mmCIF file of C-alpha atoms and ligand atoms in Angstrom:
data_model
loop_
_atom_site.group_PDB
_atom_site.id
_atom_site.type_symbol
_atom_site.label_atom_id
_atom_site.label_comp_id
_atom_site.label_asym_id
_atom_site.label_seq_id
_atom_site.Cartn_x
_atom_site.Cartn_y
_atom_site.Cartn_z
ATOM 1 C CA UNK A 1 -205.267 116.524 95.033
ATOM 2 C CA UNK A 2 -203.021 117.077 98.076
ATOM 3 C CA UNK A 3 -203.550 114.851 101.118
ATOM 4 C CA UNK A 4 -202.082 115.122 104.591
ATOM 5 C CA UNK A 5 -200.307 112.397 106.545
ATOM 6 C CA UNK A 6 -198.074 113.129 109.549
ATOM 7 C CA UNK A 7 -195.541 110.561 108.327
ATOM 8 C CA UNK A 8 -195.036 109.208 104.812
ATOM 9 C CA UNK A 9 -192.904 106.107 104.313
ATOM 10 C CA UNK A 10 -191.576 105.684 100.759
ATOM 11 C CA UNK A 11 -191.025 102.037 99.763
ATOM 12 C CA UNK A 12 -193.151 99.006 100.604
ATOM 13 C CA UNK A 13 -190.365 96.429 101.024
ATOM 14 C CA UNK A 14 -189.139 94.966 104.321
ATOM 15 C CA UNK A 15 -187.612 98.286 105.484
ATOM 16 C CA UNK A 16 -190.828 100.217 104.822
ATOM 17 C CA UNK A 17 -192.873 97.542 106.621
ATOM 18 C CA UNK A 18 -190.532 97.524 109.631
ATOM 19 C CA UNK A 19 -190.971 101.302 109.887
ATOM 20 C CA UNK A 20 -194.739 100.794 109.588
ATOM 21 C CA UNK A 21 -194.713 98.247 112.411
ATOM 22 C CA UNK A 22 -193.068 100.690 114.826
ATOM 23 C CA UNK A 23 -195.232 103.627 113.727
ATOM 24 C CA UNK A 24 -198.329 101.478 114.280
ATOM 25 C CA UNK A 25 -197.132 100.454 117.755
ATOM 26 C CA UNK A 26 -196.767 104.087 118.754
ATOM 27 C CA UNK A 27 -200.213 104.948 117.379
ATOM 28 C CA UNK A 28 -198.839 107.352 114.773
ATOM 29 C CA UNK A 29 -200.860 108.017 111.645
ATOM 30 C CA UNK A 30 -198.885 107.241 108.479
ATOM 31 C CA UNK A 31 -199.013 106.192 104.840
ATOM 32 C CA UNK A 32 -196.669 103.853 102.959
ATOM 33 C CA UNK A 33 -196.204 104.503 99.231
ATOM 34 C CA UNK A 34 -194.611 101.625 97.317
ATOM 35 C CA UNK A 35 -193.827 101.542 93.605
ATOM 36 C CA UNK A 36 -194.196 97.772 93.236
ATOM 37 C CA UNK A 37 -197.785 96.798 92.401
ATOM 38 C CA UNK A 38 -197.625 93.813 94.796
ATOM 39 C CA UNK A 39 -196.181 93.144 98.299
ATOM 40 C CA UNK A 40 -192.707 91.669 98.796
ATOM 41 C CA UNK A 41 -190.264 94.430 97.804
ATOM 42 C CA UNK A 42 -187.376 93.251 95.669
ATOM 43 C CA UNK A 43 -187.777 89.611 96.800
ATOM 44 C CA UNK A 44 -190.489 89.205 94.162
ATOM 45 C CA UNK A 45 -187.956 89.980 91.398
ATOM 46 C CA UNK A 46 -185.067 87.709 92.389
ATOM 47 C CA UNK A 47 -183.938 84.659 90.431
ATOM 48 C CA UNK A 48 -185.768 81.337 90.752
ATOM 49 C CA UNK A 49 -183.138 79.394 92.728
ATOM 50 C CA UNK A 50 -182.337 82.134 95.277
ATOM 51 C CA UNK A 51 -182.533 81.090 98.920
ATOM 52 C CA UNK A 52 -181.846 83.181 102.019
ATOM 53 C CA UNK A 53 -178.416 82.847 103.599
ATOM 54 C CA UNK A 54 -180.017 82.528 107.066
ATOM 55 C CA UNK A 55 -182.678 80.194 108.454
ATOM 56 C CA UNK A 56 -186.203 81.569 108.839
ATOM 57 C CA UNK A 57 -185.915 82.300 112.560
ATOM 58 C CA UNK A 58 -182.914 84.525 111.775
ATOM 59 C CA UNK A 59 -184.690 86.368 108.971
ATOM 60 C CA UNK A 60 -187.594 87.960 110.793
ATOM 61 C CA UNK A 61 -188.982 91.459 111.041
ATOM 62 C CA UNK A 62 -190.044 92.815 114.443
ATOM 63 C CA UNK A 63 -193.071 91.217 116.066
ATOM 64 C CA UNK A 64 -193.544 88.175 113.866
ATOM 65 C CA UNK A 65 -191.150 85.263 113.409
ATOM 66 C CA UNK A 66 -190.815 84.073 109.819
ATOM 67 C CA UNK A 67 -192.313 80.559 109.669
ATOM 68 C CA UNK A 68 -189.966 77.799 108.535
ATOM 69 C CA UNK A 69 -190.372 76.610 104.963
ATOM 70 C CA UNK A 70 -191.051 72.882 104.743
ATOM 71 C CA UNK A 71 -188.174 70.896 103.265
ATOM 72 C CA UNK A 72 -185.462 73.532 103.517
ATOM 73 C CA UNK A 73 -183.423 75.288 106.215
ATOM 74 C CA UNK A 74 -182.898 78.365 104.067
ATOM 75 C CA UNK A 75 -186.223 79.697 102.726
ATOM 76 C CA UNK A 76 -186.535 80.751 99.098
ATOM 77 C CA UNK A 77 -187.471 84.220 97.845
ATOM 78 C CA UNK A 78 -191.102 83.195 97.277
ATOM 79 C CA UNK A 79 -191.390 82.291 100.947
ATOM 80 C CA UNK A 80 -190.084 85.754 101.900
ATOM 81 C CA UNK A 81 -192.675 87.389 99.629
ATOM 82 C CA UNK A 82 -195.449 85.392 101.352
ATOM 83 C CA UNK A 83 -194.088 86.359 104.760
ATOM 84 C CA UNK A 84 -193.969 90.061 103.871
ATOM 85 C CA UNK A 85 -197.482 89.983 102.357
ATOM 86 C CA UNK A 86 -198.780 88.310 105.519
ATOM 87 C CA UNK A 87 -196.871 90.783 107.735
ATOM 88 C CA UNK A 88 -198.448 93.709 105.939
ATOM 89 C CA UNK A 89 -201.940 92.267 106.486
ATOM 90 C CA UNK A 90 -201.374 91.132 110.075
ATOM 91 C CA UNK A 91 -200.380 94.627 111.223
ATOM 92 C CA UNK A 92 -202.861 96.314 108.899
ATOM 93 C CA UNK A 93 -200.140 98.453 107.392
ATOM 94 C CA UNK A 94 -201.544 101.136 105.042
ATOM 95 C CA UNK A 95 -199.474 100.399 101.946
ATOM 96 C CA UNK A 96 -200.500 101.929 98.640
ATOM 97 C CA UNK A 97 -198.966 99.547 96.130
ATOM 98 C CA UNK A 98 -198.163 100.864 92.678
ATOM 99 C CA UNK A 99 -197.536 104.403 93.980
ATOM 100 C CA UNK A 100 -194.155 105.659 92.782
ATOM 101 C CA UNK A 101 -192.761 108.770 94.428
ATOM 102 C CA UNK A 102 -191.100 111.083 91.932
ATOM 103 C CA UNK A 103 -190.040 113.905 94.225
ATOM 104 C CA UNK A 104 -189.836 115.085 97.829
ATOM 105 C CA UNK A 105 -189.677 118.861 98.298
ATOM 106 C CA UNK A 106 -189.592 121.332 101.176
ATOM 107 C CA UNK A 107 -192.763 123.330 101.665
ATOM 108 C CA UNK A 108 -192.382 125.532 104.734
ATOM 109 C CA UNK A 109 -192.718 123.392 107.857
ATOM 110 C CA UNK A 110 -193.851 120.388 105.806
ATOM 111 C CA UNK A 111 -192.355 118.063 103.225
ATOM 112 C CA UNK A 112 -194.305 117.533 100.000
ATOM 113 C CA UNK A 113 -194.215 113.974 98.703
ATOM 114 C CA UNK A 114 -195.168 113.868 95.028
ATOM 115 C CA UNK A 115 -196.245 110.457 93.767
ATOM 116 C CA UNK A 116 -197.807 109.410 90.488
ATOM 117 C CA UNK A 117 -201.010 108.799 92.479
ATOM 118 C CA UNK A 118 -201.126 112.203 94.206
ATOM 119 C CA UNK A 119 -199.283 114.514 96.586
ATOM 120 C CA UNK A 120 -198.905 114.207 100.383
ATOM 121 C CA UNK A 121 -198.013 116.889 102.895
ATOM 122 C CA UNK A 122 -196.018 115.312 105.718
ATOM 123 C CA UNK A 123 -194.192 116.409 108.825
ATOM 124 C CA UNK A 124 -191.663 113.595 108.429
ATOM 125 C CA UNK A 125 -190.622 111.225 105.653
ATOM 126 C CA UNK A 126 -188.913 107.855 105.948
ATOM 127 C CA UNK A 127 -187.304 106.815 102.677
ATOM 128 C CA UNK A 128 -186.913 103.034 102.336
ATOM 129 C CA UNK A 129 -186.577 102.510 98.600
ATOM 130 C CA UNK A 130 -183.736 99.961 98.644
ATOM 131 C CA UNK A 131 -181.193 99.482 95.882
ATOM 132 C CA UNK A 132 -182.733 96.922 93.503
ATOM 133 C CA UNK A 133 -184.036 99.580 91.105
ATOM 134 C CA UNK A 134 -180.528 101.047 90.707
ATOM 135 C CA UNK A 135 -178.268 98.331 89.302
ATOM 136 C CA UNK A 136 -174.647 99.421 88.961
ATOM 137 C CA UNK A 137 -172.647 98.693 85.802
ATOM 138 C CA UNK A 138 -168.920 99.498 85.743
ATOM 139 C CA UNK A 139 -167.519 101.554 82.880
ATOM 140 C CA UNK A 140 -165.566 99.269 80.552
ATOM 141 C CA UNK A 141 -164.202 99.726 77.040
ATOM 142 C CA UNK A 142 -166.292 98.061 74.357
ATOM 143 C CA UNK A 143 -169.553 98.222 76.326
ATOM 144 C CA UNK A 144 -171.491 99.279 73.234
ATOM 145 C CA UNK A 145 -169.479 97.188 70.790
ATOM 146 C CA UNK A 146 -170.473 93.761 72.142
ATOM 147 C CA UNK A 147 -173.201 92.255 69.992
ATOM 148 C CA UNK A 148 -174.352 89.636 72.524
ATOM 149 C CA UNK A 149 -176.720 90.114 75.456
ATOM 150 C CA UNK A 150 -175.681 92.172 78.491
ATOM 151 C CA UNK A 151 -177.699 91.735 81.666
ATOM 152 C CA UNK A 152 -177.392 92.717 85.292
ATOM 153 C CA UNK A 153 -178.211 90.547 88.334
ATOM 154 C CA UNK A 154 -181.690 92.146 88.348
ATOM 155 C CA UNK A 155 -182.469 90.620 84.932
ATOM 156 C CA UNK A 156 -181.293 87.064 85.649
ATOM 157 C CA UNK A 157 -183.998 84.449 86.232
ATOM 158 C CA UNK A 158 -182.928 80.866 85.416
ATOM 159 C CA UNK A 159 -180.327 78.743 83.561
ATOM 160 C CA UNK A 160 -182.872 77.613 80.933
ATOM 161 C CA UNK A 161 -182.737 81.125 79.462
ATOM 162 C CA UNK A 162 -179.095 80.436 78.486
ATOM 163 C CA UNK A 163 -179.248 76.792 77.354
ATOM 164 C CA UNK A 164 -176.346 75.918 75.056
ATOM 165 C CA UNK A 165 -174.806 79.396 75.331
ATOM 166 C CA UNK A 166 -171.425 80.775 76.364
ATOM 167 C CA UNK A 167 -172.012 83.012 79.355
ATOM 168 C CA UNK A 168 -169.562 85.208 81.232
ATOM 169 C CA UNK A 169 -170.558 86.125 84.793
ATOM 170 C CA UNK A 170 -168.709 89.247 85.994
ATOM 171 C CA UNK A 171 -168.429 90.014 89.704
ATOM 172 C CA UNK A 172 -166.907 88.388 92.792
ATOM 173 C CA UNK A 173 -169.648 88.945 95.374
ATOM 174 C CA UNK A 174 -172.546 86.781 96.494
ATOM 175 C CA UNK A 175 -174.710 87.415 93.428
ATOM 176 C CA UNK A 176 -171.846 86.607 91.048
ATOM 177 C CA UNK A 177 -170.959 83.389 92.863
ATOM 178 C CA UNK A 178 -174.581 82.251 93.137
ATOM 179 C CA UNK A 179 -175.481 82.993 89.520
ATOM 180 C CA UNK A 180 -172.252 81.402 88.231
ATOM 181 C CA UNK A 181 -173.038 78.329 90.375
ATOM 182 C CA UNK A 182 -176.653 78.210 89.184
ATOM 183 C CA UNK A 183 -175.557 78.256 85.536
ATOM 184 C CA UNK A 184 -172.616 75.867 85.996
ATOM 185 C CA UNK A 185 -174.637 73.236 87.891
ATOM 186 C CA UNK A 186 -177.193 73.168 85.074
ATOM 187 C CA UNK A 187 -174.643 71.364 82.879
ATOM 188 C CA UNK A 188 -175.842 72.828 79.560
ATOM 189 C CA UNK A 189 -174.080 76.151 79.660
ATOM 190 C CA UNK A 190 -170.456 77.120 79.035
ATOM 191 C CA UNK A 191 -169.851 79.402 82.033
ATOM 192 C CA UNK A 192 -166.835 81.600 82.766
ATOM 193 C CA UNK A 193 -166.687 83.481 86.051
ATOM 194 C CA UNK A 194 -164.625 86.688 86.012
ATOM 195 C CA UNK A 195 -163.744 88.586 89.182
ATOM 196 C CA UNK A 196 -161.731 91.711 89.989
ATOM 197 C CA UNK A 197 -159.778 89.900 92.701
ATOM 198 C CA UNK A 198 -159.649 86.219 93.690
ATOM 199 C CA UNK A 199 -162.983 85.194 95.245
ATOM 200 C CA UNK A 200 -162.985 85.138 99.049
ATOM 201 C CA UNK A 201 -165.287 82.371 100.281
ATOM 202 C CA UNK A 202 -166.394 82.440 103.894
ATOM 203 C CA UNK A 203 -165.843 79.248 105.866
ATOM 204 C CA UNK A 204 -168.547 76.684 105.080
ATOM 205 C CA UNK A 205 -170.035 76.831 108.575
ATOM 206 C CA UNK A 206 -170.616 80.601 108.393
ATOM 207 C CA UNK A 207 -174.087 81.654 107.318
ATOM 208 C CA UNK A 208 -176.159 84.786 107.901
ATOM 209 C CA UNK A 209 -176.519 83.964 111.622
ATOM 210 C CA UNK A 210 -172.788 84.168 112.243
ATOM 211 C CA UNK A 211 -172.526 87.267 110.047
ATOM 212 C CA UNK A 212 -175.194 89.005 112.090
ATOM 213 C CA UNK A 213 -173.392 88.084 115.323
ATOM 214 C CA UNK A 214 -170.125 89.476 113.949
ATOM 215 C CA UNK A 215 -171.849 92.710 112.821
ATOM 216 C CA UNK A 216 -173.481 93.053 116.258
ATOM 217 C CA UNK A 217 -170.168 92.498 118.074
ATOM 218 C CA UNK A 218 -168.568 95.158 115.887
ATOM 219 C CA UNK A 219 -171.321 97.659 116.643
ATOM 220 C CA UNK A 220 -171.010 96.985 120.380
ATOM 221 C CA UNK A 221 -167.219 97.426 120.235
ATOM 222 C CA UNK A 222 -167.501 100.715 118.351
ATOM 223 C CA UNK A 223 -170.299 101.976 120.640
ATOM 224 C CA UNK A 224 -168.121 101.183 123.663
ATOM 225 C CA UNK A 225 -165.187 103.080 122.145
ATOM 226 C CA UNK A 226 -163.162 99.892 121.599
ATOM 227 C CA UNK A 227 -161.120 99.294 118.450
ATOM 228 C CA UNK A 228 -162.800 98.228 115.197
ATOM 229 C CA UNK A 229 -163.025 94.439 114.956
ATOM 230 C CA UNK A 230 -163.224 94.692 111.146
ATOM 231 C CA UNK A 231 -166.728 93.236 111.061
ATOM 232 C CA UNK A 232 -168.111 90.939 108.396
ATOM 233 C CA UNK A 233 -165.831 92.179 105.590
ATOM 234 C CA UNK A 234 -162.808 90.821 107.433
ATOM 235 C CA UNK A 235 -164.155 87.245 107.074
ATOM 236 C CA UNK A 236 -164.650 87.135 103.302
ATOM 237 C CA UNK A 237 -167.173 88.141 100.639
ATOM 238 C CA UNK A 238 -169.063 85.029 99.611
ATOM 239 C CA UNK A 239 -171.360 82.982 101.810
ATOM 240 C CA UNK A 240 -170.872 79.333 100.841
ATOM 241 C CA UNK A 241 -174.601 78.611 100.465
ATOM 242 C CA UNK A 242 -175.285 74.994 99.394
ATOM 243 C CA UNK A 243 -175.300 75.520 95.569
ATOM 244 C CA UNK A 244 -172.126 77.637 95.735
ATOM 245 C CA UNK A 245 -170.456 74.970 97.833
ATOM 246 C CA UNK A 246 -171.590 72.220 95.439
ATOM 247 C CA UNK A 247 -170.306 74.074 92.360
ATOM 248 C CA UNK A 248 -167.039 75.011 94.071
ATOM 249 C CA UNK A 249 -166.420 71.456 95.271
ATOM 250 C CA UNK A 250 -167.125 70.101 91.786
ATOM 251 C CA UNK A 251 -164.434 72.440 90.414
ATOM 252 C CA UNK A 252 -167.001 74.521 88.518
ATOM 253 C CA UNK A 253 -166.295 77.827 90.236
ATOM 254 C CA UNK A 254 -162.727 78.643 89.226
ATOM 255 C CA UNK A 255 -162.655 82.409 88.669
ATOM 256 C CA UNK A 256 -160.535 84.171 86.048
ATOM 257 C CA UNK A 257 -159.165 87.691 86.637
ATOM 258 C CA UNK A 258 -161.577 90.254 85.154
ATOM 259 C CA UNK A 259 -161.459 90.831 81.409
ATOM 260 C CA UNK A 260 -160.195 94.207 80.257
ATOM 261 C CA UNK A 261 -162.667 95.006 77.486
ATOM 262 C CA UNK A 262 -165.663 93.767 75.580
ATOM 263 C CA UNK A 263 -165.230 92.963 71.892
ATOM 264 C CA UNK A 264 -167.933 92.535 69.268
ATOM 265 C CA UNK A 265 -167.874 88.777 69.829
ATOM 266 C CA UNK A 266 -167.018 88.461 73.522
ATOM 267 C CA UNK A 267 -164.283 89.637 75.870
ATOM 268 C CA UNK A 268 -160.555 90.289 75.878
ATOM 269 C CA UNK A 269 -158.405 89.192 78.841
ATOM 270 C CA UNK A 270 -155.407 90.977 80.337
ATOM 271 C CA UNK A 271 -152.950 88.786 78.369
ATOM 272 C CA UNK A 272 -154.598 89.838 75.087
ATOM 273 C CA UNK A 273 -156.389 86.547 74.456
ATOM 274 C CA UNK A 274 -160.089 86.630 73.627
ATOM 275 C CA UNK A 275 -163.127 84.470 74.416
ATOM 276 C CA UNK A 276 -166.398 84.417 72.547
ATOM 277 C CA UNK A 277 -169.577 84.958 74.538
ATOM 278 C CA UNK A 278 -173.297 85.001 73.860
ATOM 279 C CA UNK A 279 -174.086 86.851 77.082
ATOM 280 C CA UNK A 280 -172.367 88.781 79.847
ATOM 281 C CA UNK A 281 -174.146 88.950 83.196
ATOM 282 C CA UNK A 282 -172.937 91.866 85.312
ATOM 283 C CA UNK A 283 -173.171 90.993 89.009
ATOM 284 C CA UNK A 284 -171.606 94.256 90.016
ATOM 285 C CA UNK A 285 -173.868 95.538 92.722
ATOM 286 C CA UNK A 286 -176.265 98.375 93.282
ATOM 287 C CA UNK A 287 -176.508 101.999 94.340
ATOM 288 C CA UNK A 288 -179.154 103.432 96.685
ATOM 289 C CA UNK A 289 -182.362 104.434 94.872
ATOM 290 C CA UNK A 290 -182.540 108.073 95.944
ATOM 291 C CA UNK A 291 -183.465 110.051 92.825
ATOM 292 C CA UNK A 292 -186.830 111.048 94.358
ATOM 293 C CA UNK A 293 -184.873 113.004 96.999
ATOM 294 C CA UNK A 294 -182.898 115.060 94.450
ATOM 295 C CA UNK A 295 -184.976 118.252 94.975
ATOM 296 C CA UNK A 296 -183.748 118.331 98.598
ATOM 297 C CA UNK A 297 -180.177 118.677 97.330
ATOM 298 C CA UNK A 298 -178.630 116.411 99.972
ATOM 299 C CA UNK A 299 -176.303 114.264 97.887
ATOM 300 C CA UNK A 300 -172.965 113.278 99.391
ATOM 301 C CA UNK A 301 -170.161 111.039 98.114
ATOM 302 C CA UNK A 302 -170.862 107.641 96.468
ATOM 303 C CA UNK A 303 -174.475 108.485 95.680
ATOM 304 C CA UNK A 304 -175.382 108.502 99.380
ATOM 305 C CA UNK A 305 -176.926 111.131 101.610
ATOM 306 C CA UNK A 306 -174.891 112.022 104.709
ATOM 307 C CA UNK A 307 -176.745 110.865 107.827
ATOM 308 C CA UNK A 308 -176.474 110.711 111.579
ATOM 309 C CA UNK A 309 -177.958 107.266 112.202
ATOM 310 C CA UNK A 310 -180.934 107.347 109.845
ATOM 311 C CA UNK A 311 -181.508 111.128 109.984
ATOM 312 C CA UNK A 312 -180.382 113.125 106.957
ATOM 313 C CA UNK A 313 -177.873 115.712 108.114
ATOM 314 C CA UNK A 314 -179.206 118.356 105.744
ATOM 315 C CA UNK A 315 -182.914 117.702 106.403
ATOM 316 C CA UNK A 316 -183.861 116.518 109.893
ATOM 317 C CA UNK A 317 -187.421 115.627 108.799
ATOM 318 C CA UNK A 318 -186.032 112.955 106.476
ATOM 319 C CA UNK A 319 -184.852 109.501 107.592
ATOM 320 C CA UNK A 320 -183.213 106.859 105.407
ATOM 321 C CA UNK A 321 -183.826 103.229 106.217
ATOM 322 C CA UNK A 322 -182.335 100.045 104.699
ATOM 323 C CA UNK A 323 -179.869 100.694 101.826
ATOM 324 C CA UNK A 324 -176.749 99.482 103.683
ATOM 325 C CA UNK A 325 -174.701 99.716 106.845
ATOM 326 C CA UNK A 326 -174.355 103.482 106.355
ATOM 327 C CA UNK A 327 -177.957 103.836 107.613
ATOM 328 C CA UNK A 328 -177.450 101.465 110.556
ATOM 329 C CA UNK A 329 -175.651 98.164 111.174
ATOM 330 C CA UNK A 330 -177.226 95.359 109.124
ATOM 331 C CA UNK A 331 -180.163 97.628 108.256
ATOM 332 C CA UNK A 332 -180.263 96.148 104.748
ATOM 333 C CA UNK A 333 -181.088 92.694 106.127
ATOM 334 C CA UNK A 334 -184.338 91.146 107.291
ATOM 335 C CA UNK A 335 -183.134 90.556 110.825
ATOM 336 C CA UNK A 336 -181.243 93.848 111.137
ATOM 337 C CA UNK A 337 -183.725 96.408 109.846
ATOM 338 C CA UNK A 338 -186.114 96.178 112.821
ATOM 339 C CA UNK A 339 -183.734 97.811 115.281
ATOM 340 C CA UNK A 340 -182.856 100.668 112.915
ATOM 341 C CA UNK A 341 -186.539 101.172 112.094
ATOM 342 C CA UNK A 342 -187.319 101.425 115.798
ATOM 343 C CA UNK A 343 -184.639 104.088 116.287
ATOM 344 C CA UNK A 344 -185.787 106.051 113.224
ATOM 345 C CA UNK A 345 -189.414 106.005 114.373
ATOM 346 C CA UNK A 346 -188.419 107.174 117.858
ATOM 347 C CA UNK A 347 -186.701 110.192 116.335
ATOM 348 C CA UNK A 348 -189.625 110.862 114.019
ATOM 349 C CA UNK A 349 -191.971 110.867 117.029
ATOM 350 C CA UNK A 350 -189.979 113.800 118.407
ATOM 351 C CA UNK A 351 -190.828 115.787 115.267
ATOM 352 C CA UNK A 352 -194.558 115.343 115.709
ATOM 353 C CA UNK A 353 -195.011 116.840 119.179
HETATM 354 P P1 FAD B 1 -186.516 96.537 98.656
HETATM 355 O O1 FAD B 1 -186.879 95.142 99.002
HETATM 356 O O2 FAD B 1 -185.830 96.781 97.352
HETATM 357 O O3 FAD B 1 -187.813 97.409 98.764
HETATM 358 C C1 FAD B 1 -187.841 98.756 98.358
HETATM 359 C C2 FAD B 1 -189.187 99.037 97.783
HETATM 360 O O4 FAD B 1 -189.239 100.431 97.479
HETATM 361 C C3 FAD B 1 -189.466 98.295 96.477
HETATM 362 O O5 FAD B 1 -190.694 97.633 96.552
HETATM 363 C C4 FAD B 1 -189.481 99.397 95.422
HETATM 364 O O6 FAD B 1 -190.442 99.179 94.400
HETATM 365 C C5 FAD B 1 -189.880 100.608 96.240
HETATM 366 N N1 FAD B 1 -189.434 101.867 95.637
HETATM 367 C C6 FAD B 1 -188.235 102.143 95.063
HETATM 368 N N2 FAD B 1 -188.231 103.435 94.625
HETATM 369 C C7 FAD B 1 -189.443 103.961 94.943
HETATM 370 C C8 FAD B 1 -190.056 105.240 94.756
HETATM 371 N N3 FAD B 1 -189.419 106.247 94.163
HETATM 372 N N4 FAD B 1 -191.329 105.428 95.207
HETATM 373 C C9 FAD B 1 -192.001 104.427 95.828
HETATM 374 N N5 FAD B 1 -191.467 103.184 96.038
HETATM 375 C C10 FAD B 1 -190.212 102.963 95.596
HETATM 376 N N6 FAD B 1 -180.904 90.000 103.285
HETATM 377 C C11 FAD B 1 -181.127 89.065 104.230
HETATM 378 O O7 FAD B 1 -181.472 89.417 105.364
HETATM 379 N N7 FAD B 1 -180.964 87.743 103.953
HETATM 380 C C12 FAD B 1 -180.608 87.304 102.709
HETATM 381 O O8 FAD B 1 -180.467 86.111 102.497
HETATM 382 C C13 FAD B 1 -180.409 88.270 101.672
HETATM 383 N N8 FAD B 1 -180.131 87.901 100.416
HETATM 384 C C14 FAD B 1 -180.024 88.840 99.427
HETATM 385 C C15 FAD B 1 -179.779 88.437 98.105
HETATM 386 C C16 FAD B 1 -179.680 89.377 97.088
HETATM 387 C C17 FAD B 1 -179.422 88.944 95.670
HETATM 388 C C18 FAD B 1 -179.814 90.756 97.383
HETATM 389 C C19 FAD B 1 -179.714 91.806 96.291
HETATM 390 C C20 FAD B 1 -180.050 91.165 98.687
HETATM 391 C C21 FAD B 1 -180.159 90.229 99.727
HETATM 392 N N9 FAD B 1 -180.419 90.611 101.046
HETATM 393 C C22 FAD B 1 -180.578 89.652 102.016
HETATM 394 C C23 FAD B 1 -180.395 92.041 101.419
HETATM 395 C C24 FAD B 1 -181.760 92.703 101.679
HETATM 396 O O9 FAD B 1 -182.476 92.017 102.699
HETATM 397 C C25 FAD B 1 -182.635 92.834 100.446
HETATM 398 O O10 FAD B 1 -181.958 93.575 99.461
HETATM 399 C C26 FAD B 1 -183.981 93.520 100.738
HETATM 400 O O11 FAD B 1 -184.812 93.411 99.618
HETATM 401 C C27 FAD B 1 -183.842 95.001 101.126
HETATM 402 O O12 FAD B 1 -185.108 95.469 101.543
HETATM 403 P P2 FAD B 1 -185.559 96.990 101.371
HETATM 404 O O13 FAD B 1 -186.922 97.098 101.920
HETATM 405 O O14 FAD B 1 -184.499 97.875 101.903
HETATM 406 O O15 FAD B 1 -185.555 97.228 99.779
#
C-alpha cells in the first residue's frame, strides 16, 4: 500500500526528533520512520558506563531542557534514552518505530520512500539515520587470520565480558580512550591501547560545553568571512571525562603505536615483536548510514552526499541532518542539532507551497 505524507523523516533518533519538533511547530504534516523498535536512537545501544561529555542543560533538544540526573553532572546513556522517549511523547511526534527504509527513489514530482512497513509518497525527505549502524573497520593484514574475537565499539558493553582476558583496544579517539579506560579500571583485564598517533587529550577543564562554544565561535568567524580558528580539532581529540582522567592519572592509559598486522594469536608491532590477544576491539569510527539513498545516485567522496547546508546538491527535495559537521556545525550533537533542524525545516517549507 502506498501512503502520502508531505514530509517523511527517516530515523527516529535525536536528529529525527529535532526535525519533528520544528515541523510540528510550523503545522506541517509529516511522518517519522525509525528502524529501531524503541525510542532513543543509538543511545539505547551504547556501553553500560557511557556518560555524556556535557551536563544535562548543555545536552538538550529544542523546546525542552534535559532534566539533570540525580547523583551525576554528566548523565548516562539511559537518561538520554528516557529524555528522548519523553520528548517524542511530549510533542506527540508521529514516529513509526521498527520501520526500516530500504530505498528512496524519484517518482516525478514526488519522492518514494520504501520501508519494510510500506511505501510513502513525499514532497520532501529529511534523512537522519546517523552513523551507528555503519561501523568502520580499517583494512589491515591478517584480519581473517586472527582466531580471537574482533569487535567494534558498537558491540562493546561491559568489562565483565572480558574478565581475565588479554584485550587490545585500537583507536585514539573518544571511544577508544573510554573503552580502554573502562577495561583498565576494572582490574581483571590485561589491556593494551593502540593508537595511530599519540593520543591528544583535551585539557581537563574542557568538556562538551567548551567544545560547543569553540565550534560556535568558529562558525561565526567563517560566516563573517574571518579566518578559520581551527575549531574543536585544534584543541585535541579526547575529552578527559572522569573515567578517562582516572585511568590516565593511574598510568593505565599509556598508548602504543598501532600494530601493523593481526596474527593467528594476536598482533604484530612495527618492531616485529608480537603480543597475544583474546580480543581486539576496533574503536575506529563510523561512516554515515546512507545506503537507503543509493537509488538517488548522489554519492560524493568519503561516503558522503554533497550538500549546501543540509540540502543535497543533486536532489533539492532531500535534506541530510545529523551525521557530522558536514551537514551543519555540531549537528551530530544533542545541543547542536536543533539549529540545523530548524534551518532544514525552513527550507523544506519552501518546497511545500
Ligand atoms: P542516531 O542516534 O544513530 O539515530 C538514527 C536513527 O536512525 C536510529 O534509531 C536508527 O535505527 C535509524 N535508522 C538508521 N538507518 C535507518 C533506515 N534505513 N531507516 C529507518 N531508520 C534508520 N553527542 C553529544 O551531544 N554528547 C555526547 O556526550 C555524545 N557522546 C557520544 C558518544 C559516542 C560513543 C558516540 C558514538 C556519539 C556521541 N555523541 C554525543 C554524538 C551524537 O549525539 C550521537 O551519535 C547521536 O546518537 C546522533 O544522533 P542521530 O539522531 O544523528 O543518530
